[in-house]
Short mmCIF file of C-alpha atoms and ligand atoms in Angstrom, two decimals:
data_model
loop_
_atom_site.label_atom_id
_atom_site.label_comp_id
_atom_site.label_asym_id
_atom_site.label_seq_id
_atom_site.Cartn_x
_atom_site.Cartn_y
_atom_site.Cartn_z
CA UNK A 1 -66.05 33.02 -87.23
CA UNK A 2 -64.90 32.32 -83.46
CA UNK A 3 -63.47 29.04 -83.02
CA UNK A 4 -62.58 27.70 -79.41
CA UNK A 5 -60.11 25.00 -79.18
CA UNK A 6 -60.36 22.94 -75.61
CA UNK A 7 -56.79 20.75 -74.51
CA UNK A 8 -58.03 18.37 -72.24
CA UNK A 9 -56.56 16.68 -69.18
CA UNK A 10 -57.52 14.41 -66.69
CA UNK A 11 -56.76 17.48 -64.39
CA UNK A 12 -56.36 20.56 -66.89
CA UNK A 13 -58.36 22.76 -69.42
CA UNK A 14 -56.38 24.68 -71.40
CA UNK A 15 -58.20 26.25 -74.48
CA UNK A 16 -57.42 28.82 -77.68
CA UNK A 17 -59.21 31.17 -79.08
CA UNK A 18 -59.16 31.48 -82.76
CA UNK A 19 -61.09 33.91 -84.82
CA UNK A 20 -60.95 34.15 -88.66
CA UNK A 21 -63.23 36.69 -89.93
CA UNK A 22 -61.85 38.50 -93.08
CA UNK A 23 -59.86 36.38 -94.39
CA UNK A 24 -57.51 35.80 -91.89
CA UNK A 25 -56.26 34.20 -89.06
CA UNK A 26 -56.01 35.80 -84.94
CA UNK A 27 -55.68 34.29 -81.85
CA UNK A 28 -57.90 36.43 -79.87
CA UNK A 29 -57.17 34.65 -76.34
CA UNK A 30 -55.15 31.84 -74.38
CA UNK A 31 -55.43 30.35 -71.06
CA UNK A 32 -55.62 27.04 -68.93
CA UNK A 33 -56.11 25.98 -65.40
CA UNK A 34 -54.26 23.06 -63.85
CA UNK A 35 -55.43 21.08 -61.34
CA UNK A 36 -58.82 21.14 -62.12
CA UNK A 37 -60.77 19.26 -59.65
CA UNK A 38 -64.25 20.30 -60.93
CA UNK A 39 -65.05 20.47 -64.49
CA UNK A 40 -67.92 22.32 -64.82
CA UNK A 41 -66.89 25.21 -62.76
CA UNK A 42 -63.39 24.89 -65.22
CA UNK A 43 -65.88 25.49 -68.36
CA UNK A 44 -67.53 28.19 -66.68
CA UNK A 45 -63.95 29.62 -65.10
CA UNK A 46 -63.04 29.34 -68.88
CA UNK A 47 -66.13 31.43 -70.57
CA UNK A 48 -65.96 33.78 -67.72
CA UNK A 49 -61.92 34.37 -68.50
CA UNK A 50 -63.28 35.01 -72.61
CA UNK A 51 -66.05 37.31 -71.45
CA UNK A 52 -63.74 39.49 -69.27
CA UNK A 53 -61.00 39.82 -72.04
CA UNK A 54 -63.88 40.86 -74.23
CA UNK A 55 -63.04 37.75 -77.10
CA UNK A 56 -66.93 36.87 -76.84
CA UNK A 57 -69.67 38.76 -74.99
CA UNK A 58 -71.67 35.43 -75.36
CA UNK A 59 -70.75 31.56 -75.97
CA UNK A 60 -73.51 31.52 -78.65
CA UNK A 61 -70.78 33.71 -80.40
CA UNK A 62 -68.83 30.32 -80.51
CA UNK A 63 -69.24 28.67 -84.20
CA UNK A 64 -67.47 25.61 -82.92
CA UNK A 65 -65.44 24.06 -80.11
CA UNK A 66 -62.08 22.01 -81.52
CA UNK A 67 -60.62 18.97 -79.61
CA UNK A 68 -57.34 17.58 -80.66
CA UNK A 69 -58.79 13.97 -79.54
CA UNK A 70 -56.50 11.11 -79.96
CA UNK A 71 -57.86 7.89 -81.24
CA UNK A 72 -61.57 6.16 -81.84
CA UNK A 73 -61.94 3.03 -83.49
CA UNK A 74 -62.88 2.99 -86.71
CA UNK A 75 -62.87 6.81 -87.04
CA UNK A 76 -60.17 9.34 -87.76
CA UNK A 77 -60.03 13.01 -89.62
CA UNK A 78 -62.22 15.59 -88.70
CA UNK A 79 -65.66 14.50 -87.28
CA UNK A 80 -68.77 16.29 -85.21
CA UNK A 81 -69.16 14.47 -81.80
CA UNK A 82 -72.10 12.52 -81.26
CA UNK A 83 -73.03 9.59 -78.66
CA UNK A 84 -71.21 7.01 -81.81
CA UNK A 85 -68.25 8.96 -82.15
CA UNK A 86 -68.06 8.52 -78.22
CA UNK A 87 -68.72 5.18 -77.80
CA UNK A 88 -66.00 4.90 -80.36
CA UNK A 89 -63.74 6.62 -78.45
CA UNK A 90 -64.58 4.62 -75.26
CA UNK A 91 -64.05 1.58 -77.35
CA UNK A 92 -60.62 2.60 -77.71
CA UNK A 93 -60.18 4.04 -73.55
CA UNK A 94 -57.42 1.36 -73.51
CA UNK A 95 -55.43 2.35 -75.91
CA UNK A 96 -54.99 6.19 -74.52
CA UNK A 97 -56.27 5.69 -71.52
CA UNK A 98 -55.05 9.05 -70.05
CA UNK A 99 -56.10 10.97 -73.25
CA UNK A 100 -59.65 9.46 -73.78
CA UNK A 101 -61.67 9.18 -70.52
CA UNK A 102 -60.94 12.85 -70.00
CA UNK A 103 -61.84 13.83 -72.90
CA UNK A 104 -65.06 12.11 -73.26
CA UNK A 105 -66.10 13.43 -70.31
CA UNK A 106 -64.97 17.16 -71.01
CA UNK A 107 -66.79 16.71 -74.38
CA UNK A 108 -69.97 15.61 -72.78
CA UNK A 109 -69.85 18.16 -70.28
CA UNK A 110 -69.19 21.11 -73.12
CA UNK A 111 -72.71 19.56 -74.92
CA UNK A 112 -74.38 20.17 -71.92
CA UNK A 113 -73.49 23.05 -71.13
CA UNK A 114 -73.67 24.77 -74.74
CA UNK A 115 -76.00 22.52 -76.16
CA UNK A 116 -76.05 24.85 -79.21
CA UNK A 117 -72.60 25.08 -80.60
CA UNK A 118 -71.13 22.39 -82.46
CA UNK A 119 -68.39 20.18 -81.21
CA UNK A 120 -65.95 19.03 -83.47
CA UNK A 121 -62.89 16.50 -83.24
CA UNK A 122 -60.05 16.25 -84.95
CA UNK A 123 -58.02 12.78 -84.19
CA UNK A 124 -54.12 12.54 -83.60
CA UNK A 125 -54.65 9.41 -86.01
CA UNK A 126 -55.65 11.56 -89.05
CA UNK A 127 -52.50 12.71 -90.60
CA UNK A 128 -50.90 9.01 -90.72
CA UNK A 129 -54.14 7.25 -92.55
CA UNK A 130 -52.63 7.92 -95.84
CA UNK A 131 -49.24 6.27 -95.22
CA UNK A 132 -48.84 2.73 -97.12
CA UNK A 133 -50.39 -0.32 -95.75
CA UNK A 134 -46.88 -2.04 -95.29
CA UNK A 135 -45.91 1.15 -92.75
CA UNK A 136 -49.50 0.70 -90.91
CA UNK A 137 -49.07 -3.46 -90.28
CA UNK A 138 -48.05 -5.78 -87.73
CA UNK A 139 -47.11 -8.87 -88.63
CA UNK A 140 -49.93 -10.46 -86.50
CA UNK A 141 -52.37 -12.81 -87.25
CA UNK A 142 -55.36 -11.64 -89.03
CA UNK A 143 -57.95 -11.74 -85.59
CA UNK A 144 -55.56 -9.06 -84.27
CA UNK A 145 -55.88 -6.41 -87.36
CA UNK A 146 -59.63 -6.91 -87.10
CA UNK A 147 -59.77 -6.03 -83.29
CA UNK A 148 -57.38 -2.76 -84.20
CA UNK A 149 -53.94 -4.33 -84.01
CA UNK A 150 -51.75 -2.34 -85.82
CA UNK A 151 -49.81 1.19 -86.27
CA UNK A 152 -52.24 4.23 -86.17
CA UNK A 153 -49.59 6.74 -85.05
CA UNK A 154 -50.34 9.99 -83.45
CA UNK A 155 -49.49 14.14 -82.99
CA UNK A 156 -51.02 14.02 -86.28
CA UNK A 157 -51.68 17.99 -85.48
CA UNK A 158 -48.46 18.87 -84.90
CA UNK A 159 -46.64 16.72 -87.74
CA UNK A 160 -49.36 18.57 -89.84
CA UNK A 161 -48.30 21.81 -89.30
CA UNK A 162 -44.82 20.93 -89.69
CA UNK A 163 -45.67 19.18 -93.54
CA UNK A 164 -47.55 22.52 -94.12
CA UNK A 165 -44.91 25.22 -92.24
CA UNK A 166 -41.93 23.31 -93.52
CA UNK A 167 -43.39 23.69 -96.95
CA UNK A 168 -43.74 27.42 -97.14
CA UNK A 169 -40.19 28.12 -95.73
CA UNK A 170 -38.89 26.13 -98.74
CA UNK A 171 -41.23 27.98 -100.84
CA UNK A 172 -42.91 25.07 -101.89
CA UNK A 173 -46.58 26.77 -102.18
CA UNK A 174 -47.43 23.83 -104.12
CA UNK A 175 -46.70 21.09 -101.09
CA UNK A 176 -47.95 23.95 -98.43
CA UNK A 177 -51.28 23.67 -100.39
CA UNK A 178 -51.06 19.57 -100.42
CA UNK A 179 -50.40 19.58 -96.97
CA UNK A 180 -53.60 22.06 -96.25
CA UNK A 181 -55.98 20.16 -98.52
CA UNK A 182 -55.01 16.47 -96.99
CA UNK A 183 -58.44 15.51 -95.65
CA UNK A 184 -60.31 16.90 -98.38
CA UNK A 185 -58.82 14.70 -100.92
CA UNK A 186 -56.63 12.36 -99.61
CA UNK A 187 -53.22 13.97 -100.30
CA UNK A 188 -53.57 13.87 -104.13
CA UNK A 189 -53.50 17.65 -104.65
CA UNK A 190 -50.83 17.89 -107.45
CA UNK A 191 -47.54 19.43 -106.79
CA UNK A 192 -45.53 21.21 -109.78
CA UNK A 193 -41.95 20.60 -108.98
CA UNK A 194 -39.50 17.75 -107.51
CA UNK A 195 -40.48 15.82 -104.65
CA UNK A 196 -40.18 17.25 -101.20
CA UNK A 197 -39.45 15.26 -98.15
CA UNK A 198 -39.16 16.39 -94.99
CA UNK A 199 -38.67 14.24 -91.76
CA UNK A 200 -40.76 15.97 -88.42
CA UNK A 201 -39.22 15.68 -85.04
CA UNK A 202 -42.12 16.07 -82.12
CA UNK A 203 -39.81 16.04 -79.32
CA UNK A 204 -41.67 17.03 -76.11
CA UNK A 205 -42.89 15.00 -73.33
CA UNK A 206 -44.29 12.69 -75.65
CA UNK A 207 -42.23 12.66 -78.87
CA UNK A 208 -42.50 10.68 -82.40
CA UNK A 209 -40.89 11.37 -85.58
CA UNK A 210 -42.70 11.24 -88.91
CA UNK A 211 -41.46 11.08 -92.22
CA UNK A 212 -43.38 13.15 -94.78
CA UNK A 213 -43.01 13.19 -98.67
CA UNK A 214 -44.62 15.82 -100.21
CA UNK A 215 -47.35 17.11 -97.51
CA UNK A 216 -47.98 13.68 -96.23
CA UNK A 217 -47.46 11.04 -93.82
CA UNK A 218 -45.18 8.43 -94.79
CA UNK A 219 -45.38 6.85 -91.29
CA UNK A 220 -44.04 7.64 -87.73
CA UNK A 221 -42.48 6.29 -85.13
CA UNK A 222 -45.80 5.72 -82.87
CA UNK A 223 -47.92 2.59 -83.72
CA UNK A 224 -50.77 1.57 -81.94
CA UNK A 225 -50.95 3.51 -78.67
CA UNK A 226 -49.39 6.50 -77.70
CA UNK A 227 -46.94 4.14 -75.59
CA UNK A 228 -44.41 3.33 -78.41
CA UNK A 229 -41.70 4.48 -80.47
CA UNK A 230 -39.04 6.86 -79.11
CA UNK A 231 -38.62 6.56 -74.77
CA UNK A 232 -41.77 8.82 -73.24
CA UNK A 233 -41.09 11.10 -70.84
CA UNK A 234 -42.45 8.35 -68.32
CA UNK A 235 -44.02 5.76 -70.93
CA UNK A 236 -41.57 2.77 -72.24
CA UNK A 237 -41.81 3.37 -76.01
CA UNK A 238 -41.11 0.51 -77.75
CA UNK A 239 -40.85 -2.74 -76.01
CA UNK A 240 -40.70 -6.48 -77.38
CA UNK A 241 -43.86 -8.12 -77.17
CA UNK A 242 -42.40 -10.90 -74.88
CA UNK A 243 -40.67 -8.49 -72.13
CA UNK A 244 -44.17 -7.72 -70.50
CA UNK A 245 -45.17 -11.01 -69.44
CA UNK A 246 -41.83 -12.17 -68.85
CA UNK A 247 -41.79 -9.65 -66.18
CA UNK A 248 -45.28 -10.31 -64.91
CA UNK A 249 -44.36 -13.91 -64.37
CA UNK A 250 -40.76 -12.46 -63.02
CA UNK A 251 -41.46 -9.78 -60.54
CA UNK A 252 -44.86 -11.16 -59.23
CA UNK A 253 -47.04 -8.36 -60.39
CA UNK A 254 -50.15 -8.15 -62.59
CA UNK A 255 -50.60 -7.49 -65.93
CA UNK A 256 -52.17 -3.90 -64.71
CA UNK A 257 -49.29 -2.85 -62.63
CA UNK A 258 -46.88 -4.20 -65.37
CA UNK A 259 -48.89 -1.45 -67.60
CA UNK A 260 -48.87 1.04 -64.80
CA UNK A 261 -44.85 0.73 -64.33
CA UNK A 262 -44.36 0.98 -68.15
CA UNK A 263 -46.79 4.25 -68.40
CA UNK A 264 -45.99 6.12 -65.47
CA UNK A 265 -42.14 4.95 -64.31
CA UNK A 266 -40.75 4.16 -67.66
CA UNK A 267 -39.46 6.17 -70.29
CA UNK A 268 -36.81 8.82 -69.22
CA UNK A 269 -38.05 8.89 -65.66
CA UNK A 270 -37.23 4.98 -65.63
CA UNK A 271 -34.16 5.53 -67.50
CA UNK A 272 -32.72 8.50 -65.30
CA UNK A 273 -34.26 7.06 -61.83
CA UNK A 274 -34.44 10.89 -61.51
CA UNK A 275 -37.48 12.53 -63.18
CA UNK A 276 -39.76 12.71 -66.09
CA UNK A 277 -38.42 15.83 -67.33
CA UNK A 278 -35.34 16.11 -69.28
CA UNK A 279 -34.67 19.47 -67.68
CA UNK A 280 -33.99 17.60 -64.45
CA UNK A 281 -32.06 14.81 -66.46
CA UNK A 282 -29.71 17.70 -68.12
CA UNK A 283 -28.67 19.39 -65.19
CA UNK A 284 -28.04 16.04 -63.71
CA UNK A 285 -25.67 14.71 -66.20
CA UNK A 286 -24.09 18.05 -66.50
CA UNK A 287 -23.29 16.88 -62.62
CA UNK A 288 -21.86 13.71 -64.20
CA UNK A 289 -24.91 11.37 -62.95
CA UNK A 290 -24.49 8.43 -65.22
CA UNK A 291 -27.53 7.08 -65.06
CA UNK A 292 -28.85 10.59 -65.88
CA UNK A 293 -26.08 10.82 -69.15
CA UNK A 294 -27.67 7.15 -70.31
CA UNK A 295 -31.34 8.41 -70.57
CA UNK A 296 -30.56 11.46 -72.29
CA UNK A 297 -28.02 9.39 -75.11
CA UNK A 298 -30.76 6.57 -75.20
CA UNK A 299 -33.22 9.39 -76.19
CA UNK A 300 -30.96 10.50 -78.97
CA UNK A 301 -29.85 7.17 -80.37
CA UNK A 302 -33.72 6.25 -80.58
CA UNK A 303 -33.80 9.83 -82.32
CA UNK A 304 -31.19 8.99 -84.75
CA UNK A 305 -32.73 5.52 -85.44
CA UNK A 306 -35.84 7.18 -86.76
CA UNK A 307 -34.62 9.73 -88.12
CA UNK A 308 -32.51 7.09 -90.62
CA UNK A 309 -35.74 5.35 -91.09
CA UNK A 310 -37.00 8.17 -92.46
CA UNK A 311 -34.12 9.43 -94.27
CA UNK A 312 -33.84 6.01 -96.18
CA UNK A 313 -37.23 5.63 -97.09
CA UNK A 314 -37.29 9.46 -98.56
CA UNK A 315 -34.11 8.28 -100.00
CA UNK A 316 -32.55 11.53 -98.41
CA UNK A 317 -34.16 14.23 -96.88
CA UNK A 318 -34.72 18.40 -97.59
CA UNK A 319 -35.32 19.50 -94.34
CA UNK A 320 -35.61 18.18 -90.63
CA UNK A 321 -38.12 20.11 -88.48
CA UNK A 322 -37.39 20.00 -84.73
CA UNK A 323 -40.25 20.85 -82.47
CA UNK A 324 -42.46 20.69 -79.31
CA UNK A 325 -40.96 20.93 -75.76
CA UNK A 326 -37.36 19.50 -76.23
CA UNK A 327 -37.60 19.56 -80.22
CA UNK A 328 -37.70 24.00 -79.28
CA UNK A 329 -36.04 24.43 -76.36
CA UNK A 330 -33.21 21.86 -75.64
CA UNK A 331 -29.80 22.96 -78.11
CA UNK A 332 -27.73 20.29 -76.61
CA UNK A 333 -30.94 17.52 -77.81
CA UNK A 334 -30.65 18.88 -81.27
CA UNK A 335 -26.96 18.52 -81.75
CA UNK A 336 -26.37 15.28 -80.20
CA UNK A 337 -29.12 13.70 -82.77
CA UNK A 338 -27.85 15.73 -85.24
CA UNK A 339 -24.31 14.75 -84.78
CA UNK A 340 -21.57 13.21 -87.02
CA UNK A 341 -24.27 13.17 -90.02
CA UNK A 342 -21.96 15.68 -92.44
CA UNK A 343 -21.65 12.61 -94.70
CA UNK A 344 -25.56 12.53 -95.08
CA UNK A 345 -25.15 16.46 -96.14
CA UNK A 346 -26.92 17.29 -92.57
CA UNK A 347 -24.73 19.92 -90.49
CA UNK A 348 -25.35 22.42 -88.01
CA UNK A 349 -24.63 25.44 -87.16
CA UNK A 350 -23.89 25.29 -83.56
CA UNK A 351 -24.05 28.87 -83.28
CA UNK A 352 -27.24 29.32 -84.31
CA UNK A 353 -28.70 26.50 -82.68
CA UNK A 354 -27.41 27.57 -79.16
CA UNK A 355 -29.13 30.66 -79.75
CA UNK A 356 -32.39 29.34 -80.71
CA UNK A 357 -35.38 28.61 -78.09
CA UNK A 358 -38.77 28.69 -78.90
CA UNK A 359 -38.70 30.16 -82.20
CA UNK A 360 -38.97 29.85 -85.51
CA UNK A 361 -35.11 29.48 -87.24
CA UNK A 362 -32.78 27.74 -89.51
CA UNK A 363 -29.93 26.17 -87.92
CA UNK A 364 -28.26 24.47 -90.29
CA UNK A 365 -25.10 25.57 -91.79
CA UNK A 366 -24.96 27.73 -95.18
CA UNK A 367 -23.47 24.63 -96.43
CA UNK A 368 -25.73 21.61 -95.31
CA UNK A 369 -27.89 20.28 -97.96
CA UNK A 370 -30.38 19.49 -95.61
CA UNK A 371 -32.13 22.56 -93.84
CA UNK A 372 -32.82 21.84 -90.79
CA UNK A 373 -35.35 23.93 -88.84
CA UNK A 374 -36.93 24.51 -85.90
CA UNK A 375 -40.45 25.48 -85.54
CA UNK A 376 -42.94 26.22 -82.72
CA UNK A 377 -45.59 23.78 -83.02
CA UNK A 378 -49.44 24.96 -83.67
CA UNK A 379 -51.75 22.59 -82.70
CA UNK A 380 -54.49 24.00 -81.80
CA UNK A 381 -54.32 25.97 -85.17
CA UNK A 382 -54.63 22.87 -87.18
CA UNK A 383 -57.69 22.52 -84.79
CA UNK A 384 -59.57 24.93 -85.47
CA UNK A 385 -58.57 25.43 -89.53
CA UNK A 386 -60.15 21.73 -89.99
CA UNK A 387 -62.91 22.31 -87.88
CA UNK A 388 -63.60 25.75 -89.66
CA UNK A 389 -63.50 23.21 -92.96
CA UNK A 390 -66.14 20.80 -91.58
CA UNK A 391 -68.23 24.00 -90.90
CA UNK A 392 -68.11 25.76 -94.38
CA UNK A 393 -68.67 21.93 -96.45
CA UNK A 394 -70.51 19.95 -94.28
P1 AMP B 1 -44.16 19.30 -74.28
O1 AMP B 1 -44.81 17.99 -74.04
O2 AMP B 1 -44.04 19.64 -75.72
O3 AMP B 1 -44.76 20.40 -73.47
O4 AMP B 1 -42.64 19.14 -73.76
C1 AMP B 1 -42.39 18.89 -72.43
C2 AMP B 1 -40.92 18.57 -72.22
O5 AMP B 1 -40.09 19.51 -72.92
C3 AMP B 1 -40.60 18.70 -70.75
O6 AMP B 1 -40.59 17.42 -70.18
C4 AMP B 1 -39.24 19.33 -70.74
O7 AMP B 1 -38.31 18.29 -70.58
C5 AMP B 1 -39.05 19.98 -72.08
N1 AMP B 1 -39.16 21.43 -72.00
C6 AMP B 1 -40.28 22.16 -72.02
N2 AMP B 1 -40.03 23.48 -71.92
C7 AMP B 1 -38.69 23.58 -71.81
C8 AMP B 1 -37.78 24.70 -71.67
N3 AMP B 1 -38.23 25.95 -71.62
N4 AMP B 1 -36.48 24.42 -71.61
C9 AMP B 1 -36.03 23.16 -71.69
N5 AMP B 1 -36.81 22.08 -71.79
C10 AMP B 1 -38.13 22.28 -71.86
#
């Protein structure tokens, strides 16, 4: 069974290749194009790539095409695409509105063009639908929840494959297998031992942190759009209700360009004055830029204050999982969040963790009692293993 899973930008394709005949689990291809001006040709660029590396000779050989899509309303989990699962993503444009216009379209333009081969969605939403009610409210009046006011929270993919991943290097087979069977029954697959909580750092250039007790979401530092929690790399994260239209009456501008300035020159970028990327950011406060050395310890200290969300409502932790763009690659990120926490049995090894980038590793001391890891995030894998799922039950 050959499973394509297609990343969607409003000017990218990048796509997967998954194929799990016998039993098992290969990634036959990878690619993407960026700056994608013409979609169609993009598909066909795509197919041609697949066809050339020999993955398929045909796209009928396709049983299903994955998108990690990020919220609808009133849907979540794994779902087949049809025109109401589109209109409920367009209902929702607002709320990602650089994730879901893109995609819509991209999804349309796959149906058209392989009118045969199932399309299948699996929403960033889905991991955090089984986290209490109390973790999913705002306190806002009741109109609000109806229209969709309130915490959905998002990378549900990712934080998946860190609940399941996690699981296995603790050798908790009996969480792994919680984890795996989440949307099939709603997180009540039985485990045999003591609880297991793990807190899941997604730090790239969009980062939340999850907390997860035994497999499952426990809630996450995103709420209702993608624009919340920790600082973006250029979106606000969390901001008191009253600061945007204080500062449309303030500065003169509209209520769209206040949106625009909080999701495209907030976040680190607005932070730093610099750029977007914390690469950028590093080098310049290794320079001694001080605006530069405030973004990067305003990142961490929202870190840490998730992170002790998490650890208190887990009362303690077992492992923390670092991962995604900064989560893998950025040492100095991972210590300063991880720093002066001995008292909470979470320590470092700073030799290990300077020498880990982009793989999978333990890099906390012998002597933590926490085990804190890092691992290379899967998405597309969690893709294409639900959408697999929907095939063989539905
Ligand atoms: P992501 O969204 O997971 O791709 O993460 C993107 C962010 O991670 C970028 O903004 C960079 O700041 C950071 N990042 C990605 N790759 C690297 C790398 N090789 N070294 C250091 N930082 C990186």
């Amino acid at each position: 069974m050959k499973i394509l899973v297609a990343n969607i930008g409003s000017t990218s394709l990048k796509w997967r290749l998954f194929d799990f005949s016998n039993n098992a689990e290969r990634l036959l291809h990878k690619g993407g194009f960026e700056r994608v001006s013409d979609y169609p040709k993009a598909i066909e660029d795509c197919l041609a790539e697949l066809k050339q590396a020999n993955a398929i000779q045909s796209e009928t050989e396709l049983s299903a095409v994955g998108f990690k899509t990020v919220i609808a309303k009133d849907i979540t989990g794994c779902v087949r695409f049809d025109e109401r699962v589109l209109q409920a993503m367009a209902d929702y444009n607002g709320l990602a509105p650089a994730h879901n216009p893109p995609y819509i379209t991209g999804i349309k333009l796959f149906a058209q063009r392989m009118p045969g081969v199932p399309l299948i969605g699996l929403f960033e939403t889905a991991f955090h639908q089984f986290a209490p009610e109390a973790v999913q409210r705002y306190a806002v009046p009741e109109a609000w929840r109806q229209i969709g006011v309130r915490r959905w929270g998002f990378h549900g993919a990712s934080h998946k494959f860190m609940a399941e991943r996690s699981a296995e290097l603790l050798c908790r087979a009996d969480v792994a297998e919680r984890a795996r069977q989440l949307y099939v029954n709603h997180g009540t697959t039985p485990i045999s031992r003591e609880p297991l909580r793990v807190i899941s750092c997604h730090l790239g250039g969009s980062t939340s942190i999850t907390g997860i007790l035994n497999g499952v979401s426990i809630g996450t530092s995103m709420g209702m759009s993608p624009q919340s929690g920790l600082p973006q790399n250029n979106r606000v994260g969390d901001l008191d209700a009253e600061a945007l239209p204080y500062a449309v009456k303030t500065l003169g501008i509209t209520v769209e360009e206040a949106q625009r300035q909080l999701t495209r020159e907030g976040g680190l970028k607005g932070l730093s004055g610099l750029s977007n990327d914390i690469r950028d950011i590093g080098e310049a406060a290794l320079q001694g830029n001080p605006q530069a050395k405030l973004a990067l310890e305003t990142y961490v200290a929202s870190a840490r204050h998730w992170l002790g969300s998490y650890f208190l409502q887990l009362n303690g932790t077992d492992a923390i999982v670092f991962t995604a763009g900064i989560g893998e690659n950025r040492a100095d990120m991972r210590a300063a969040i991880c720093a002066n926490l001995e008292n909470l049995g979470i320590k470092l090894d700073p030799v290990k963790n300077q020498g880990t980038r982009a793989v999978e590793a333990i890099i906390s001391s012998a002597d933590s009692q926490v085990k804190i890891f890092v691992i290379p995030t899967n998405e597309e894998l969690v893709v294409a293993r639900e959408a697999k799922r929907f095939l063989e039950t539905k």
